[in-house]
Coordinates of C-alpha atoms in Angstrom, one line a residue:
Chain B
M155 CA 40.1 83.5 100.8
K156 CA 39.7 86.8 99.7
K157 CA 40.5 87.3 96.1
N158 CA 42.8 90.1 94.5
N159 CA 41.0 93.4 94.1
T160 CA 40.7 94.8 90.7
F161 CA 42.9 97.5 89.2
S162 CA 39.9 100.2 89.5
E163 CA 39.7 99.1 93.1
I164 CA 43.1 99.7 93.8
R165 CA 43.2 102.7 91.6
V166 CA 40.4 104.3 93.8
A167 CA 41.8 103.3 97.0
L168 CA 45.0 105.1 96.1
A169 CA 43.6 108.3 94.8
E170 CA 41.6 108.8 97.9
A171 CA 44.7 108.5 99.9
E172 CA 46.7 111.6 101.0
N173 CA 49.3 110.0 103.3
I174 CA 50.4 106.6 102.9
L175 CA 52.7 104.5 105.0
I176 CA 54.6 101.7 103.2
L177 CA 55.3 98.7 105.8
P178 CA 58.1 96.2 104.9
H179 CA 58.2 92.9 106.6
V180 CA 60.3 92.6 109.8
K181 CA 64.1 92.0 109.3
A182 CA 63.5 93.6 105.8
D183 CA 65.5 91.5 102.9
G184 CA 66.3 93.1 99.6
D185 CA 62.9 92.2 98.2
A186 CA 61.3 94.2 101.2
V187 CA 63.6 97.1 101.0
G188 CA 63.9 97.3 97.2
S189 CA 59.9 96.9 96.7
A190 CA 59.2 99.5 99.5
S191 CA 61.7 102.2 98.5
A192 CA 60.6 101.9 94.7
L193 CA 56.7 102.1 95.8
T194 CA 57.7 105.0 97.9
Q195 CA 59.0 107.0 95.2
I196 CA 56.4 105.9 92.6
L197 CA 53.8 107.2 95.0
R198 CA 55.5 110.4 95.6
K199 CA 56.1 111.1 91.8
D200 CA 52.2 111.0 91.9
G201 CA 52.0 113.7 94.7
K202 CA 51.1 111.8 97.9
N203 CA 52.8 111.9 101.3
V204 CA 54.7 108.9 101.6
Y205 CA 56.9 107.2 104.0
A206 CA 58.3 103.7 103.9
W207 CA 58.4 102.6 107.5
A208 CA 60.6 99.6 108.7
A209 CA 61.1 97.8 111.8
E210 CA 64.8 98.4 111.8
E211 CA 67.6 100.1 109.7
P212 CA 68.1 98.7 106.5
L213 CA 71.3 96.0 106.4
P214 CA 74.4 97.8 105.4
S215 CA 74.4 95.7 102.0
L216 CA 70.8 96.7 101.3
A217 CA 71.3 100.6 101.9
V218 CA 71.9 100.9 98.4
L219 CA 68.3 100.1 97.5
A220 CA 66.8 102.2 100.5
H221 CA 65.4 105.3 99.4
E222 CA 65.5 108.5 102.0
A223 CA 62.1 108.2 102.9
Y224 CA 62.7 104.7 104.2
V225 CA 62.9 105.4 107.7
T226 CA 62.5 103.5 111.0
E227 CA 60.9 106.7 112.6
I228 CA 58.0 108.6 110.8
P229 CA 57.9 112.1 111.3
E230 CA 55.8 113.5 114.3
G231 CA 52.0 114.1 113.6
F232 CA 52.1 112.1 109.9
T233 CA 48.8 110.0 110.1
P234 CA 48.5 107.4 107.4
D235 CA 45.0 107.0 105.6
L236 CA 46.3 104.1 103.6
L237 CA 48.9 101.5 104.8
I238 CA 50.6 99.3 102.5
S239 CA 52.2 96.0 103.6
V240 CA 55.0 95.0 101.0
D241 CA 56.2 91.6 101.1
C242 CA 54.4 90.3 104.3
A243 CA 53.2 87.0 104.0
D244 CA 51.2 87.2 107.0
I245 CA 49.9 90.3 109.2
D246 CA 52.6 89.4 112.0
R247 CA 55.4 90.2 109.9
C248 CA 54.4 94.1 110.2
I249 CA 51.8 94.0 112.9
D250 CA 54.5 95.8 115.1
R251 CA 53.8 99.2 113.0
V252 CA 50.2 98.2 112.0
Q253 CA 48.9 98.3 115.8
F254 CA 49.4 101.8 115.7
F255 CA 46.6 102.4 112.9
P256 CA 44.1 100.0 113.9
D257 CA 41.3 101.8 111.9
V258 CA 43.7 102.6 108.7
K259 CA 42.8 100.4 105.5
I260 CA 45.4 98.0 104.5
L261 CA 46.6 97.2 100.9
N262 CA 48.4 93.9 101.1
L263 CA 51.1 93.4 98.2
D264 CA 53.0 90.2 97.9
H265 CA 54.7 87.1 95.9
H266 CA 54.3 84.5 98.6
V267 CA 52.2 81.6 97.7
T268 CA 51.5 81.2 101.9
N269 CA 50.0 84.8 101.9
T270 CA 47.1 85.0 104.6
R271 CA 45.4 87.5 102.3
F272 CA 45.0 89.5 105.1
G273 CA 44.0 93.4 104.5
D274 CA 41.0 95.3 103.2
L275 CA 42.4 95.1 99.9
V276 CA 44.8 92.4 98.3
Y277 CA 46.9 92.0 95.2
V278 CA 49.2 89.0 95.7
I279 CA 50.9 86.8 93.1
G280 CA 52.4 83.6 94.4
N281 CA 55.1 82.2 92.8
L282 CA 56.1 85.7 91.0
S283 CA 60.2 86.2 91.4
S284 CA 59.5 89.0 93.7
T285 CA 57.3 91.4 95.1
G286 CA 59.2 93.9 93.3
Q287 CA 58.0 92.4 90.0
L288 CA 54.6 92.6 91.4
I289 CA 54.8 96.6 92.1
Y290 CA 56.6 96.8 88.9
Q291 CA 53.6 95.0 86.9
L292 CA 50.9 96.5 88.8
F293 CA 51.7 100.2 88.8
D294 CA 52.8 99.9 85.2
S295 CA 49.4 98.4 84.6
L296 CA 47.6 101.2 86.6
G297 CA 49.6 103.8 84.5
Y298 CA 51.8 105.1 87.1
K299 CA 55.1 106.7 86.1
I300 CA 58.2 104.6 87.5
N301 CA 61.3 106.5 87.4
K302 CA 64.9 105.3 87.0
K303 CA 65.7 105.2 90.6
A304 CA 62.6 103.3 91.5
A305 CA 63.3 100.9 88.6
R306 CA 66.7 100.5 90.3
S307 CA 65.1 99.2 93.6
I308 CA 62.9 97.0 91.6
L309 CA 65.8 95.5 89.8
G310 CA 67.9 95.0 93.2
A311 CA 64.7 93.4 94.7
I312 CA 64.3 90.9 91.6
L313 CA 68.2 90.2 91.6
L314 CA 68.4 89.6 95.4
D315 CA 65.3 87.2 95.4
T316 CA 66.0 85.3 92.5
N317 CA 69.7 85.1 93.3
R318 CA 70.7 86.7 89.9
F319 CA 67.7 84.8 88.2
Y320 CA 68.8 81.6 89.4
Y321 CA 65.4 80.1 91.0
S322 CA 62.4 78.7 89.2
S323 CA 60.6 81.8 90.4
T324 CA 62.5 83.4 87.3
G325 CA 59.7 83.8 84.2
T326 CA 59.8 85.2 81.1
R327 CA 58.3 88.6 82.5
T328 CA 61.0 88.7 85.0
L329 CA 63.7 89.1 82.4
E330 CA 61.7 91.0 80.0
I331 CA 61.4 93.7 83.2
A332 CA 64.9 93.4 84.0
A333 CA 65.6 94.4 80.1
E334 CA 63.2 97.2 80.3
I335 CA 64.7 98.7 83.2
I336 CA 68.1 98.6 81.9
E337 CA 66.6 100.1 78.7
R338 CA 65.6 103.0 80.9
G339 CA 69.5 103.7 81.9
V340 CA 69.8 101.6 84.9
N341 CA 73.3 100.3 85.2
M342 CA 72.9 96.4 86.2
A343 CA 76.6 96.0 86.4
E344 CA 77.0 98.7 88.7
L345 CA 74.1 97.3 91.1
C346 CA 75.3 93.7 90.7
E347 CA 78.9 95.0 92.0
E348 CA 77.0 96.9 94.7
L349 CA 74.8 93.9 95.7
F350 CA 77.1 90.8 94.9
G351 CA 81.0 92.2 94.9
N352 CA 80.8 93.5 98.2
N353 CA 81.4 90.5 100.9
P354 CA 82.7 91.5 103.9
K355 CA 86.1 90.1 104.6
E356 CA 84.7 88.5 107.9
K357 CA 81.8 86.8 106.2
M358 CA 84.1 84.8 103.5
R359 CA 86.4 83.8 106.6
L360 CA 83.0 82.3 108.2
L361 CA 82.2 80.8 104.7
A362 CA 85.9 79.4 104.4
M363 CA 85.4 77.8 107.9
A364 CA 82.0 76.6 107.0
I365 CA 83.2 74.8 104.2
E366 CA 85.8 73.3 106.0
R367 CA 83.5 72.1 109.0
A368 CA 81.0 70.8 106.5
E369 CA 79.8 66.8 107.0
Y370 CA 78.0 64.9 104.5
F371 CA 75.2 62.7 105.0
A372 CA 72.7 60.5 103.0
E373 CA 75.7 59.5 100.5
G374 CA 76.7 62.7 100.2
R375 CA 73.3 63.9 99.1
G376 CA 72.8 66.0 102.3
V377 CA 75.3 68.5 103.9
F378 CA 75.4 69.6 107.3
C379 CA 77.4 72.5 109.2
Y380 CA 77.1 73.8 112.4
L381 CA 78.5 77.3 113.1
P382 CA 78.9 77.8 117.1
Q383 CA 79.3 81.1 118.6
E384 CA 83.1 80.5 119.2
V385 CA 83.6 79.9 115.5
Q386 CA 81.6 83.2 114.6
D387 CA 83.8 85.2 117.0
Q388 CA 86.7 83.8 115.6
A389 CA 85.7 84.9 111.9
G390 CA 84.5 88.0 113.4
T391 CA 81.1 88.2 112.3
D392 CA 77.5 86.7 112.9
N393 CA 76.8 87.3 109.0
T394 CA 75.8 83.7 107.9
D395 CA 74.2 85.0 104.7
D396 CA 74.7 82.9 101.7
I397 CA 76.5 80.0 103.3
V398 CA 73.8 77.8 103.3
E399 CA 73.3 78.4 99.4
A400 CA 77.0 77.8 99.1
L401 CA 76.8 74.5 100.7
R402 CA 73.7 73.3 98.6
D403 CA 76.0 74.3 95.4
I404 CA 78.3 71.5 96.1
Q405 CA 78.3 68.8 93.5
G406 CA 75.9 65.9 94.3
V407 CA 74.4 67.7 97.3
E408 CA 70.6 68.2 96.9
L409 CA 69.9 69.4 100.5
A410 CA 72.1 71.6 103.0
L411 CA 71.3 72.6 106.8
L412 CA 73.2 74.9 108.3
L413 CA 72.8 75.5 112.1
Y414 CA 74.3 78.5 114.0
D415 CA 74.0 80.2 117.3
Y416 CA 72.4 83.2 117.0
K417 CA 71.7 85.8 120.3
G418 CA 71.0 82.9 122.5
T419 CA 68.8 80.8 120.1
L420 CA 69.8 77.9 117.7
R421 CA 68.9 78.6 114.3
A422 CA 68.5 76.2 111.2
S423 CA 68.5 77.3 107.9
M424 CA 67.7 74.6 105.0
R425 CA 68.1 74.8 101.4
S426 CA 67.1 71.9 98.8
F427 CA 66.6 71.3 95.2
G428 CA 63.6 70.2 93.1
S429 CA 61.1 68.0 94.9
L430 CA 62.7 67.7 98.5
D431 CA 60.4 69.8 100.6
V432 CA 62.3 71.5 103.5
G433 CA 59.5 73.7 104.0
K434 CA 57.3 70.9 105.4
I435 CA 60.1 69.9 107.8
A436 CA 60.6 73.6 109.1
L437 CA 56.8 73.6 109.7
K438 CA 57.0 70.1 111.8
F439 CA 59.5 71.7 113.8
G440 CA 57.5 74.9 114.3
G441 CA 59.5 76.9 111.6
G442 CA 58.3 78.1 108.2
G443 CA 59.5 79.0 104.6
H444 CA 59.1 77.8 101.1
R445 CA 59.6 74.2 99.6
N446 CA 63.5 74.8 98.5
A447 CA 64.2 77.6 101.3
A448 CA 63.2 77.4 105.0
G449 CA 64.3 78.0 108.4
I450 CA 63.4 77.2 112.1
T451 CA 64.5 79.0 115.3
F452 CA 65.0 76.8 118.5
E453 CA 64.9 78.3 121.6
K454 CA 66.8 75.5 123.7
T455 CA 70.1 75.0 122.6
N456 CA 70.9 71.6 122.9
V457 CA 72.7 71.4 119.8
D458 CA 73.3 67.6 119.8
K459 CA 69.8 66.7 120.3
V460 CA 68.6 69.4 117.8
S461 CA 70.8 68.2 115.4
R462 CA 70.3 64.8 115.6
E463 CA 66.5 65.2 115.0
L464 CA 66.8 67.2 112.2
L465 CA 69.4 65.0 110.4
S466 CA 67.3 61.9 111.2
T467 CA 64.4 63.5 109.7
L468 CA 66.2 65.2 106.9
E469 CA 67.5 61.5 106.1
A470 CA 64.1 59.9 106.2
L471 CA 62.9 62.7 103.3
F472 CA 65.8 61.1 101.1
V473 CA 64.3 57.6 101.7
R474 CA 60.8 58.7 101.1
K475 CA 61.9 60.3 97.8
N476 CA 63.8 57.2 96.4
Chain R
M152 CA 90.6 95.7 59.2
K153 CA 87.9 93.4 57.5
K154 CA 84.3 94.5 58.1
N155 CA 81.5 92.1 59.2
N156 CA 80.2 90.8 55.8
T157 CA 76.6 91.2 55.0
F158 CA 73.7 88.8 55.9
S159 CA 73.4 87.9 52.3
E160 CA 77.0 87.2 51.9
I161 CA 76.9 84.8 54.9
R162 CA 73.6 83.2 53.9
V163 CA 75.3 82.3 50.5
A164 CA 78.6 80.7 52.1
L165 CA 76.2 78.8 54.3
A166 CA 73.9 77.5 51.4
E167 CA 76.9 76.7 49.6
A168 CA 78.5 74.3 52.1
E169 CA 77.4 70.7 52.6
N170 CA 80.0 69.6 55.2
I171 CA 80.9 72.0 57.9
L172 CA 83.3 72.1 60.6
I173 CA 82.7 74.3 63.8
L174 CA 86.0 75.3 65.7
P175 CA 85.6 76.3 69.2
H176 CA 88.9 77.6 70.8
V177 CA 91.5 75.6 72.6
K178 CA 90.5 75.3 76.5
A179 CA 87.0 75.8 75.7
D180 CA 85.1 77.8 78.1
G181 CA 81.3 77.6 78.3
D182 CA 80.8 80.1 75.8
A183 CA 82.7 78.2 73.3
V184 CA 81.4 74.8 74.2
G185 CA 77.7 75.9 74.2
S186 CA 77.9 78.2 71.0
A187 CA 79.7 75.5 69.0
S188 CA 77.0 73.2 70.3
A189 CA 74.2 75.3 69.6
L190 CA 75.6 76.1 66.0
T191 CA 76.0 72.2 65.1
Q192 CA 72.2 71.9 65.7
I193 CA 71.1 74.6 64.2
L194 CA 73.3 74.0 61.0
R195 CA 72.1 70.1 61.4
K196 CA 68.3 71.1 61.7
D197 CA 69.1 73.0 58.1
G198 CA 70.5 69.5 56.5
K199 CA 73.9 70.2 56.7
N200 CA 76.8 67.5 57.9
V201 CA 78.1 69.2 61.1
Y202 CA 80.7 68.5 63.6
A203 CA 82.1 70.7 66.3
W204 CA 85.6 69.8 66.3
A205 CA 87.2 70.5 69.8
A206 CA 90.9 70.7 70.9
E207 CA 89.9 68.7 74.0
E208 CA 87.0 66.8 76.0
P209 CA 84.5 69.3 77.3
L210 CA 85.2 70.3 81.2
P211 CA 82.8 68.1 83.1
S212 CA 81.2 71.1 84.5
L213 CA 80.4 72.0 80.8
A214 CA 79.2 68.4 79.6
V215 CA 75.7 69.6 79.8
L216 CA 76.1 72.2 77.1
A217 CA 77.9 69.8 74.7
H218 CA 75.8 68.3 71.6
E219 CA 76.7 64.6 70.8
A220 CA 78.3 65.8 67.5
Y221 CA 80.8 67.9 69.9
V222 CA 83.8 65.6 69.4
T223 CA 87.7 65.8 69.8
E224 CA 88.0 63.4 66.5
I225 CA 86.1 64.0 63.3
P226 CA 84.9 60.9 61.4
E227 CA 87.5 59.3 58.9
G228 CA 86.9 60.6 55.6
F229 CA 85.1 63.9 56.7
T230 CA 86.3 66.7 54.6
P231 CA 84.7 70.2 55.5
D232 CA 83.9 72.7 52.8
L233 CA 83.4 75.9 55.4
L234 CA 85.3 76.2 58.9
I235 CA 83.3 78.3 61.3
S236 CA 85.8 79.2 64.1
V237 CA 83.7 80.1 67.2
D238 CA 84.8 82.4 70.3
C239 CA 88.2 82.6 68.9
A240 CA 89.7 86.3 68.8
D241 CA 92.7 84.9 67.1
I242 CA 93.2 82.3 64.4
D243 CA 96.1 81.0 67.0
R244 CA 93.1 79.8 69.3
C245 CA 92.0 77.2 66.5
I246 CA 95.2 76.8 64.5
D247 CA 95.9 73.5 66.0
R248 CA 93.0 72.3 64.0
V249 CA 92.6 74.8 60.8
Q250 CA 96.2 73.8 59.7
F251 CA 94.9 70.4 58.5
F252 CA 92.6 72.3 55.8
P253 CA 94.5 75.2 54.6
D254 CA 92.3 75.6 51.7
V255 CA 88.8 75.6 53.3
K256 CA 87.1 78.8 53.7
I257 CA 86.9 80.2 57.2
L258 CA 83.9 82.2 59.1
N259 CA 84.7 83.8 62.0
L260 CA 81.9 84.1 64.7
D261 CA 82.9 86.0 67.6
H262 CA 82.3 88.7 70.3
H263 CA 86.0 89.6 71.5
V264 CA 86.5 93.1 70.9
T265 CA 90.2 92.4 70.3
N266 CA 89.1 90.1 67.4
T267 CA 91.7 90.0 64.8
R268 CA 88.9 89.6 62.2
F269 CA 91.0 87.0 60.7
G270 CA 89.2 84.6 58.0
D271 CA 87.4 84.8 54.6
L272 CA 84.1 85.8 56.0
V273 CA 83.7 87.4 59.1
Y274 CA 80.9 88.4 61.7
V275 CA 81.9 89.7 64.9
I276 CA 80.5 92.2 67.6
G277 CA 82.6 93.3 70.4
N278 CA 81.4 94.1 73.8
L279 CA 78.2 91.6 72.9
S280 CA 77.8 89.5 76.3
S281 CA 79.0 86.2 74.4
T282 CA 79.5 84.4 71.3
G283 CA 76.2 82.7 72.2
Q284 CA 74.1 85.8 71.7
L285 CA 76.1 86.6 68.5
I286 CA 75.0 83.2 67.2
Y287 CA 71.4 83.5 68.4
Q288 CA 71.0 87.0 66.9
L289 CA 72.7 86.0 63.7
F290 CA 70.8 83.1 62.7
D291 CA 67.5 84.2 64.2
S292 CA 68.2 87.4 61.6
L293 CA 69.1 84.7 58.7
G294 CA 65.7 82.7 59.3
Y295 CA 67.2 79.5 60.8
K296 CA 65.0 77.5 63.3
I297 CA 66.9 77.3 66.8
N298 CA 65.3 74.5 68.3
K299 CA 64.9 74.2 72.1
K300 CA 68.4 72.0 72.7
A301 CA 70.3 74.8 70.8
A302 CA 68.6 77.7 72.6
R303 CA 69.6 75.7 76.0
S304 CA 73.2 75.5 74.8
I305 CA 72.9 79.3 74.1
L306 CA 71.6 80.4 77.4
G307 CA 74.2 78.2 79.1
A308 CA 77.0 80.3 77.2
I309 CA 75.2 83.4 78.1
L310 CA 74.8 82.6 81.7
L311 CA 78.5 81.6 82.1
D312 CA 80.2 84.2 80.0
T313 CA 78.3 86.9 82.0
N314 CA 78.6 85.3 85.4
R315 CA 74.6 85.4 85.5
F316 CA 74.1 88.5 83.9
Y317 CA 76.6 90.3 86.3
Y318 CA 79.0 91.9 83.7
S319 CA 78.6 95.2 81.9
S320 CA 78.3 93.1 78.6
T321 CA 74.8 92.3 79.6
G322 CA 72.5 94.4 77.6
T323 CA 68.8 94.7 77.0
R324 CA 69.1 92.4 74.2
T325 CA 70.8 89.9 76.2
L326 CA 67.7 89.6 78.7
E327 CA 65.1 89.7 76.1
I328 CA 67.1 86.4 74.5
A329 CA 66.9 84.8 77.6
A330 CA 63.3 85.5 78.2
E331 CA 62.8 84.3 74.6
I332 CA 64.5 80.9 75.2
I333 CA 62.8 80.3 78.5
E334 CA 59.4 80.9 76.5
R335 CA 60.2 78.3 74.3
G336 CA 60.2 75.7 77.3
V337 CA 64.0 76.0 78.5
N338 CA 64.1 75.4 82.1
M339 CA 66.3 78.1 83.4
A340 CA 66.4 77.1 87.1
E341 CA 67.6 73.6 85.9
L342 CA 70.1 74.7 83.8
C343 CA 71.5 77.0 86.5
E344 CA 71.7 74.0 89.2
E345 CA 73.6 72.0 86.3
L346 CA 76.1 75.1 85.7
F347 CA 76.3 76.9 89.5
G348 CA 75.1 74.2 91.9
N349 CA 77.6 71.6 90.9
N350 CA 80.9 72.6 92.5
P351 CA 83.2 69.7 93.3
K352 CA 84.0 69.7 97.4
E353 CA 88.1 69.7 96.5
K354 CA 87.1 73.1 94.7
M355 CA 85.2 74.6 97.4
R356 CA 88.1 73.3 99.9
L357 CA 90.7 75.2 97.7
L358 CA 88.2 78.2 97.9
A359 CA 88.3 78.2 101.6
M360 CA 92.1 78.0 101.6
A361 CA 92.4 80.9 99.0
I362 CA 90.2 83.1 101.3
E363 CA 92.1 82.0 104.3
R364 CA 95.5 82.7 102.3
A365 CA 94.3 85.9 100.6
E366 CA 96.4 89.4 101.5
Y367 CA 95.4 92.9 101.0
F368 CA 97.4 95.7 99.4
A369 CA 96.9 99.3 98.1
E370 CA 94.9 99.8 101.5
G371 CA 92.6 96.9 100.9
R372 CA 91.4 97.8 97.3
G373 CA 93.6 94.9 96.1
V374 CA 93.8 91.4 97.2
F375 CA 96.4 88.5 96.6
C376 CA 96.6 85.1 96.8
Y377 CA 99.0 82.8 95.9
L378 CA 98.1 79.1 95.5
P379 CA 101.4 76.6 95.4
Q380 CA 101.0 73.0 94.3
E381 CA 101.2 71.5 97.7
V382 CA 97.7 73.5 98.7
Q383 CA 95.9 72.5 95.6
D384 CA 97.6 68.8 96.5
Q385 CA 96.2 69.6 99.9
A386 CA 92.9 70.5 98.7
G387 CA 92.7 67.6 96.3
T388 CA 92.4 69.7 93.0
D389 CA 94.0 72.1 90.5
N390 CA 90.5 73.5 89.7
T391 CA 90.9 77.2 90.3
D392 CA 87.6 78.4 88.8
D393 CA 85.9 81.0 90.1
I394 CA 88.3 81.7 93.0
V395 CA 89.7 85.0 91.5
E396 CA 86.0 86.2 91.2
A397 CA 85.4 85.0 94.7
L398 CA 88.3 87.3 95.7
R399 CA 87.4 90.4 93.8
D400 CA 83.6 90.1 95.3
I401 CA 85.2 90.9 98.7
Q402 CA 84.2 94.2 100.2
G403 CA 86.4 97.2 99.3
V404 CA 88.4 95.2 96.6
E405 CA 88.1 96.6 93.3
L406 CA 91.1 94.4 91.8
A407 CA 91.9 90.5 92.5
L408 CA 95.4 88.7 91.5
L409 CA 95.5 84.9 92.0
L410 CA 98.6 83.4 91.1
Y411 CA 98.8 79.8 90.9
D412 CA 101.3 76.8 89.8
Y413 CA 99.9 74.7 86.9
K414 CA 101.6 72.0 85.2
G415 CA 105.1 73.5 85.7
T416 CA 104.1 77.2 84.9
L417 CA 102.7 79.9 86.9
R418 CA 99.7 81.5 86.2
A419 CA 98.5 84.6 86.9
S420 CA 94.7 85.4 86.9
M421 CA 93.5 89.3 87.4
R422 CA 89.9 90.4 87.7
S423 CA 88.9 94.1 88.4
F424 CA 85.8 96.4 88.6
G425 CA 85.3 99.5 86.4
S426 CA 88.3 101.4 85.1
L427 CA 91.3 99.4 86.6
D428 CA 92.3 97.9 83.1
V429 CA 94.0 94.6 84.0
G430 CA 94.0 93.8 80.4
K431 CA 96.7 96.1 79.9
I432 CA 99.0 94.9 82.8
A433 CA 98.5 91.5 81.4
L434 CA 99.6 92.4 77.5
K435 CA 102.7 94.0 79.3
F436 CA 103.7 90.6 81.1
G437 CA 103.3 88.7 77.7
G438 CA 99.4 87.7 78.6
G439 CA 95.9 88.6 77.3
G440 CA 92.3 89.3 78.0
H441 CA 90.0 91.8 78.5
R442 CA 89.8 95.4 80.7
N443 CA 88.2 93.4 83.8
A444 CA 89.3 90.0 83.2
A445 CA 92.9 88.9 82.2
G446 CA 95.7 86.5 82.5
I447 CA 99.3 85.8 82.1
T448 CA 101.3 82.5 81.9
F449 CA 105.3 82.6 83.2
E450 CA 107.2 80.0 82.1
K451 CA 109.8 80.5 85.2
T452 CA 108.7 79.9 88.2
N453 CA 110.2 82.3 90.4
V454 CA 107.2 83.1 92.3
D455 CA 108.7 85.7 94.7
K456 CA 110.2 87.9 91.9
V457 CA 106.9 87.5 89.5
S458 CA 104.5 88.3 92.4
R459 CA 106.9 91.5 93.6
E460 CA 107.0 92.5 90.2
L461 CA 103.2 92.0 89.3
L462 CA 101.9 93.4 92.7
S463 CA 104.3 96.8 92.4
T464 CA 102.4 97.2 88.6
L465 CA 99.2 96.9 90.3
E466 CA 100.0 99.0 93.0
A467 CA 100.8 101.7 90.3
L468 CA 97.7 101.3 88.8
F469 CA 95.8 102.4 91.8
V470 CA 98.2 105.5 92.2
R471 CA 97.6 106.5 88.4
K472 CA 93.9 106.0 89.2
N473 CA 93.5 108.6 92.0

């Protein structure tokens, strides 16, 4: 496995580049949008030509973190001499764009423990709260200026990837960085209001339906909910964000499984606490993720069969743990 | 208005006391339970006889922050020579216990801007995130040792009173203190799980019902919900915690009003963003609170009349703001 490059190697690669293309992962989440936008601004301040090239428009809820140079199409004739992948654990997560520039160097910046360390230059710290934190630390150490707007995007990335400092990836330095960012004038309350105080009515209705449909297993230590297309239609949205977390946050629950129809596929989203490893379960079924947060997409849609198999596997997880 | 006492005046008063009684406010919230428990431990480490005397048992959800000397009855014969009120904006909030010791000095520690500065010694910083933060700063400055368990209670107080750093009272120092507390080994993820990942099923069901019963006013900028006793019975709980916050966090909503039956009374709970001052509205109706969080208890239970009056007053608030 490739070791992290040194600060001076990264400094040289950045100094040599004129035109830089930043690549957040497909289906960019808050960390990817915020990190890519922040990095775009940091490097533009340094005099580079920079775009963040995303696979799709940022989700409406994340638009507040996106810089104007966060685009889905790069200007005609823009030829990068450096690619920076952001928050991509695997090159597959940005290959849709990398493929157009097979000869251009890649700098891989990420915080996933599972990062495959692809690319010509690598700077990955697993278990860090977010790629946002990694970019803040790295570019601060390299002596770059991180202006207020970039700092705001980084704070957003941190807030979303830690669920407002809830997750164990939140370290001392995470909180210190948030303090430093506030210190330079970023209004965290306003940012929280934009990121967390903006739940669409339809999404809240779907959450209410999920709570009412929830079923418990493993003596209440597990909770399961299936949201078929009809229920989503009734709520008026297919936005299932945060629902599985809300289910996990029910008293006594250590593991939550949300199953939902999504554009002809069936998806499973799992969240757990502590040592209950849903990442392993996801791997077993062809999905992926982390120990406490993982997902699977099933092509077939035999819901009964899938849910039976998943539930019995999850039941077994509790038994093994006892 | 009484100014804050100096550090040396407070140091002398503490040094002179042998038996200290700490008084969290009635219906103690997370800040009151956490602050009182932390302070109990800090002063016990300093060799004092200390109890935190609460008006009632801590809520089950807050028990994790309570020290064993957080009691509802003090040992027979315990005679304090110093009372410390904690998180009490007004002496009414602890008079039920102060009345037994009319001649004992009171040290008033609080973070409410509306604190009446009662007591013989006062140390109040309005707009600080929490009384927990105030106690941490004060006792750290005074040179007291804050052990890990006390620090954990303080972190809980901060997390609950800022809604995990959501509210604008979260300052640079708030985050730095959280970082310092983590640094000394307190597991924040575990604490968050205990404080935020432990919602009773019945409470979640009541939340789901509230979402479904929500009505909008002022062109969607306001949301209103009434939870009568029957609905609470159906959900199986009268625990309305966090419901009004969830309503305020709906897209487009700047102000939420939750009305609910509570032991024969009718209560109004209001939350708002920014300059919409629900505290003033509460005062007008005989209630109290802060600019963005306030409440009223109505003795009469003519719900239609009360909700009509409240809603028209709140509608007017939007008009004035435009």
